[in-house]
Amino acid sequence: MTRKPLIAGNWKMFKTGPEAVDTAVHLAEDCADVTDVDIMIAPAYVCLPLVAAAIAGTRIHLGAQNLHFENQGAFTGEISADMLKTAGVEYVIIGHSERRQYFFETDDTVNKKIKAAAAKGLKPILCVGETDAQREAGNTFLTLDKQVSDGLKGHDPKHLKDLVLAYEPVWAIGTGQTAGPDQVAEVHEYLRNLLETRVSPDTAQSTRILYGGSVKPENIAELMRINDVDGALVGGASLDANTFTNIVKYD
Ligand code: PEP
């Protein structure tokens, strides 16, 4: 099976509405000729409808950075899958390490969020990755196994055909420190096998596995040459349209 690469930008808590629209419009213009890579940007919630309108009819896909697993209810400050869908969202990032670290997200809530997203036809991007301490202690694979297994436990593989997995070593996010090619290759192969044993062979084949952690124009080509790397989740370097375009147009 051939998997179309996905280059996804996580804008985190950056950009007001007008700033997000401006960057999205520039990106859409600069990437109008890109057909071999899916491009996604995930602005803040309040920017979603504005950006959705700005990129309508372009090659840019829209993502959100989180969602709540309930469809509606008394959950002040939260956003449901239905609300995202109605705002024009296609992808949703789930279990980003910053959400696990600062907002106490657990594998259990991640599991429910994936279920809620898939039920509404949103494409979940499940983020996994070990901390520095976990790698130093030799627990990288144990950590990833738990995050993937618990995050996807009990899901019908039929509902995971649009699943995206993002391997983001926590020590590489926003630090300028990228995992080496051997480390990335080893983990991505492990994750592909894990999907096969924990979910299904079909899921293992269809899931795009992205690398994330200080991806920039200077290292993207080398990362994309690695077996089982199907794209990238980009934070800081996705905020500028020119820089992100140079990542999308890697060679
Ligand atoms: C991220 O936030 O998902 C990320 C990978 O950030 P950065 O590219 O800035 O390391």
Short mmCIF file of C-alpha atoms and ligand atoms in Angstrom, two decimals:
data_model
loop_
_atom_site.label_atom_id
_atom_site.label_comp_id
_atom_site.label_asym_id
_atom_site.label_seq_id
_atom_site.Cartn_x
_atom_site.Cartn_y
_atom_site.Cartn_z
CA MET A 1 0.00 0.00 0.00
CA THR A 2 1.27 3.49 -0.82
CA ARG A 3 0.69 6.10 1.83
CA LYS A 4 0.51 9.74 0.74
CA PRO A 5 2.82 11.77 2.97
CA LEU A 6 1.24 14.25 5.37
CA ILE A 7 3.05 17.37 6.53
CA ALA A 8 1.07 18.84 9.41
CA GLY A 9 1.60 22.16 11.19
CA ASN A 10 0.66 22.54 14.85
CA TRP A 11 0.28 26.26 15.53
CA LYS A 12 -0.25 25.74 19.27
CA MET A 13 -1.30 28.94 21.11
CA PHE A 14 0.13 31.26 18.47
CA LYS A 15 -1.58 33.65 16.04
CA THR A 16 -4.74 35.72 16.33
CA GLY A 17 -7.51 35.23 13.77
CA PRO A 18 -6.17 37.77 11.23
CA GLU A 19 -2.61 36.46 11.65
CA ALA A 20 -3.76 32.86 11.15
CA VAL A 21 -5.72 33.79 8.01
CA ASP A 22 -2.76 35.73 6.61
CA THR A 23 -0.36 32.80 7.09
CA ALA A 24 -2.89 30.28 5.77
CA VAL A 25 -3.53 32.34 2.61
CA HIS A 26 0.20 32.69 1.95
CA LEU A 27 0.75 29.00 2.50
CA ALA A 28 -2.11 28.09 0.17
CA GLU A 29 -0.66 30.32 -2.57
CA ASP A 30 2.87 28.99 -2.13
CA CYS A 31 1.71 25.36 -2.08
CA ALA A 32 -0.90 25.57 -4.86
CA ASP A 33 1.26 23.28 -7.03
CA VAL A 34 1.84 20.59 -4.38
CA THR A 35 -0.02 17.40 -5.27
CA ASP A 36 2.15 14.64 -3.82
CA VAL A 37 1.88 15.65 -0.15
CA ASP A 38 -1.15 16.35 2.05
CA ILE A 39 -0.69 19.63 3.94
CA MET A 40 -2.52 20.37 7.18
CA ILE A 41 -2.50 23.31 9.57
CA ALA A 42 -3.98 23.29 13.07
CA PRO A 43 -4.68 26.83 14.33
CA ALA A 44 -6.26 27.71 17.68
CA TYR A 45 -9.97 26.92 18.08
CA VAL A 46 -11.20 30.52 17.60
CA CYS A 47 -9.34 30.76 14.28
CA LEU A 48 -10.81 27.58 12.80
CA PRO A 49 -13.89 29.00 10.99
CA LEU A 50 -11.86 31.96 9.70
CA VAL A 51 -9.08 29.76 8.39
CA ALA A 52 -11.58 27.25 7.00
CA ALA A 53 -13.13 30.02 4.89
CA ALA A 54 -9.70 31.32 3.82
CA ILE A 55 -8.43 27.93 2.60
CA ALA A 56 -11.66 26.67 1.02
CA GLY A 57 -10.87 25.28 -2.43
CA THR A 58 -7.09 25.22 -1.82
CA ARG A 59 -4.78 22.27 -1.13
CA ILE A 60 -4.55 23.03 2.58
CA HIS A 61 -6.41 20.79 5.03
CA LEU A 62 -7.64 21.97 8.40
CA GLY A 63 -6.90 20.41 11.76
CA ALA A 64 -7.68 21.12 15.41
CA GLN A 65 -5.28 20.69 18.31
CA ASN A 66 -7.62 18.87 20.68
CA LEU A 67 -11.27 17.97 21.34
CA HIS A 68 -13.47 16.73 24.16
CA PHE A 69 -14.71 13.15 24.00
CA GLU A 70 -18.32 13.96 24.90
CA ASN A 71 -20.57 15.21 22.15
CA GLN A 72 -22.11 17.97 24.25
CA GLY A 73 -22.77 18.85 27.87
CA ALA A 74 -21.73 20.92 30.83
CA PHE A 75 -17.99 20.94 30.12
CA THR A 76 -17.01 24.60 30.32
CA GLY A 77 -14.25 25.55 27.92
CA GLU A 78 -14.37 22.35 25.89
CA ILE A 79 -15.09 21.65 22.20
CA SER A 80 -16.76 18.55 20.71
CA ALA A 81 -16.12 16.57 17.55
CA ASP A 82 -19.40 17.82 16.09
CA MET A 83 -18.39 21.43 16.68
CA LEU A 84 -15.05 20.85 14.96
CA LYS A 85 -16.68 19.06 12.05
CA THR A 86 -19.16 21.90 11.57
CA ALA A 87 -16.30 24.42 11.63
CA GLY A 88 -14.72 22.66 8.64
CA VAL A 89 -12.12 20.61 10.51
CA GLU A 90 -10.82 17.36 8.98
CA TYR A 91 -7.96 16.28 11.30
CA VAL A 92 -7.59 16.47 15.06
CA ILE A 93 -4.37 16.17 17.06
CA ILE A 94 -4.91 13.97 20.13
CA GLY A 95 -2.60 13.35 23.08
CA HIS A 96 0.08 15.89 22.21
CA SER A 97 2.82 15.73 24.85
CA GLU A 98 2.05 19.30 25.91
CA ARG A 99 -1.52 18.26 26.65
CA ARG A 100 -0.30 15.19 28.53
CA GLN A 101 2.23 17.29 30.47
CA TYR A 102 0.32 20.51 31.22
CA PHE A 103 -3.32 19.41 31.05
CA PHE A 104 -3.02 15.96 32.60
CA GLU A 105 -4.25 14.11 29.55
CA THR A 106 -4.03 10.34 30.06
CA ASP A 107 -4.04 7.32 27.76
CA ASP A 108 -7.62 6.78 28.91
CA THR A 109 -8.86 10.22 27.79
CA VAL A 110 -6.81 9.84 24.61
CA ASN A 111 -8.63 6.58 23.94
CA LYS A 112 -12.03 8.24 24.37
CA LYS A 113 -11.05 11.20 22.21
CA ILE A 114 -9.94 8.93 19.38
CA LYS A 115 -13.24 7.11 19.57
CA ALA A 116 -15.19 10.41 19.55
CA ALA A 117 -13.19 11.79 16.63
CA ALA A 118 -13.46 8.64 14.50
CA ALA A 119 -17.21 8.39 15.19
CA LYS A 120 -17.72 11.80 13.62
CA GLY A 121 -15.41 11.17 10.66
CA LEU A 122 -12.53 13.31 11.94
CA LYS A 123 -9.04 11.97 11.19
CA PRO A 124 -7.25 11.48 14.53
CA ILE A 125 -3.52 12.21 14.84
CA LEU A 126 -2.45 10.23 17.89
CA CYS A 127 0.76 11.64 19.40
CA VAL A 128 3.12 9.37 21.28
CA GLY A 129 6.69 9.77 22.46
CA GLU A 130 9.07 9.15 25.31
CA THR A 131 10.60 11.71 27.64
CA ASP A 132 14.33 12.10 28.06
CA ALA A 133 14.15 10.23 31.38
CA GLN A 134 12.21 7.34 29.83
CA ARG A 135 14.77 7.01 27.02
CA GLU A 136 17.69 7.24 29.46
CA ALA A 137 16.10 4.48 31.58
CA GLY A 138 15.78 2.23 28.52
CA ASN A 139 11.99 2.49 28.56
CA THR A 140 11.36 4.02 25.13
CA PHE A 141 9.57 0.99 23.66
CA LEU A 142 7.69 0.23 26.87
CA THR A 143 6.38 3.81 26.91
CA LEU A 144 5.34 3.73 23.26
CA ASP A 145 3.70 0.33 23.63
CA LYS A 146 1.56 1.61 26.53
CA GLN A 147 0.60 4.84 24.74
CA VAL A 148 -0.39 3.05 21.53
CA SER A 149 -2.03 0.02 23.16
CA ASP A 150 -4.02 1.97 25.73
CA GLY A 151 -4.82 4.78 23.31
CA LEU A 152 -6.30 2.37 20.77
CA LYS A 153 -7.62 -0.35 23.10
CA GLY A 154 -11.11 -1.59 22.23
CA HIS A 155 -11.33 0.28 18.94
CA ASP A 156 -12.78 -1.44 15.92
CA PRO A 157 -10.01 -1.38 13.25
CA LYS A 158 -12.73 -0.45 10.73
CA HIS A 159 -12.99 2.92 12.48
CA LEU A 160 -9.25 3.53 12.35
CA LYS A 161 -8.75 3.64 8.59
CA ASP A 162 -7.89 7.37 8.76
CA LEU A 163 -5.68 7.09 11.83
CA VAL A 164 -2.40 9.01 11.79
CA LEU A 165 0.27 8.27 14.38
CA ALA A 166 2.84 10.93 15.28
CA TYR A 167 6.07 9.87 16.95
CA GLU A 168 7.24 12.89 18.89
CA PRO A 169 10.07 12.26 21.33
CA VAL A 170 9.32 14.79 24.07
CA TRP A 171 12.99 15.74 24.34
CA ALA A 172 12.98 16.82 20.69
CA ILE A 173 9.92 19.09 20.78
CA GLY A 174 10.82 22.77 20.60
CA THR A 175 14.39 22.05 21.67
CA GLY A 176 16.15 22.17 18.32
CA GLN A 177 17.31 18.61 19.04
CA THR A 178 16.10 16.18 16.35
CA ALA A 179 16.17 12.42 16.83
CA GLY A 180 18.90 10.83 14.69
CA PRO A 181 17.97 8.85 11.57
CA ASP A 182 18.76 5.52 13.26
CA GLN A 183 16.59 6.38 16.27
CA VAL A 184 13.71 7.47 14.04
CA ALA A 185 13.98 4.38 11.81
CA GLU A 186 14.07 2.04 14.79
CA VAL A 187 11.02 3.60 16.46
CA HIS A 188 8.92 3.93 13.30
CA GLU A 189 9.50 0.27 12.42
CA TYR A 190 8.57 -0.64 15.99
CA LEU A 191 5.38 1.44 15.80
CA ARG A 192 4.34 -0.13 12.49
CA ASN A 193 4.77 -3.60 14.03
CA LEU A 194 2.92 -2.50 17.14
CA LEU A 195 -0.08 -1.39 15.07
CA GLU A 196 -0.06 -4.77 13.38
CA THR A 197 -0.06 -6.77 16.61
CA ARG A 198 -2.18 -4.45 18.77
CA VAL A 199 -4.76 -3.38 16.15
CA SER A 200 -4.66 -5.09 12.75
CA PRO A 201 -2.44 -5.67 9.71
CA ASP A 202 -4.68 -3.36 7.67
CA THR A 203 -4.34 -0.57 10.22
CA ALA A 204 -0.57 -1.05 10.24
CA GLN A 205 -0.51 -0.58 6.47
CA SER A 206 -2.92 2.33 6.18
CA THR A 207 -1.69 4.43 9.12
CA ARG A 208 0.63 7.28 8.26
CA ILE A 209 3.36 7.51 10.88
CA LEU A 210 4.71 11.05 11.19
CA TYR A 211 7.88 12.18 12.89
CA GLY A 212 7.73 15.32 15.04
CA GLY A 213 10.37 17.18 17.01
CA SER A 214 12.32 20.20 15.73
CA VAL A 215 11.59 19.44 12.07
CA LYS A 216 12.89 22.24 9.82
CA PRO A 217 13.73 22.81 6.14
CA GLU A 218 17.31 21.63 6.81
CA ASN A 219 16.40 18.17 8.15
CA ILE A 220 13.09 17.25 6.51
CA ALA A 221 14.55 15.58 3.40
CA GLU A 222 16.72 13.24 5.45
CA LEU A 223 13.78 12.36 7.71
CA MET A 224 11.49 11.66 4.76
CA ARG A 225 14.01 9.22 3.28
CA ILE A 226 13.70 6.98 6.35
CA ASN A 227 11.64 3.85 5.96
CA ASP A 228 8.22 4.07 7.62
CA VAL A 229 8.33 7.86 7.93
CA ASP A 230 5.15 9.07 6.20
CA GLY A 231 5.41 12.74 6.99
CA ALA A 232 6.01 15.19 9.78
CA LEU A 233 4.22 17.04 12.55
CA VAL A 234 5.84 20.46 12.72
CA GLY A 235 5.50 23.01 15.51
CA GLY A 236 7.69 26.13 15.49
CA ALA A 237 8.76 25.86 11.86
CA SER A 238 5.14 25.74 10.66
CA LEU A 239 4.34 29.24 11.92
CA ASP A 240 5.98 31.02 9.01
CA ALA A 241 4.44 30.35 5.58
CA ASN A 242 7.79 30.47 3.71
CA THR A 243 9.55 28.15 6.14
CA PHE A 244 6.66 25.69 6.21
CA THR A 245 6.49 25.75 2.40
CA ASN A 246 10.17 24.82 2.29
CA ILE A 247 9.39 21.84 4.51
CA VAL A 248 6.40 20.81 2.40
CA LYS A 249 8.52 21.09 -0.76
CA TYR A 250 11.41 19.02 0.64
CA ASP A 251 13.66 17.34 -1.88
C1 PEP B 1 5.07 19.81 18.06
O1 PEP B 1 4.66 20.66 18.83
O2 PEP B 1 4.32 18.88 17.74
C2 PEP B 1 6.44 19.92 17.56
C3 PEP B 1 6.94 18.91 16.94
O3 PEP B 1 7.08 21.11 17.82
P1 PEP B 1 8.51 21.57 17.20
O4 PEP B 1 8.48 21.28 15.71
O5 PEP B 1 8.57 23.04 17.48
O6 PEP B 1 9.55 20.78 17.90
#
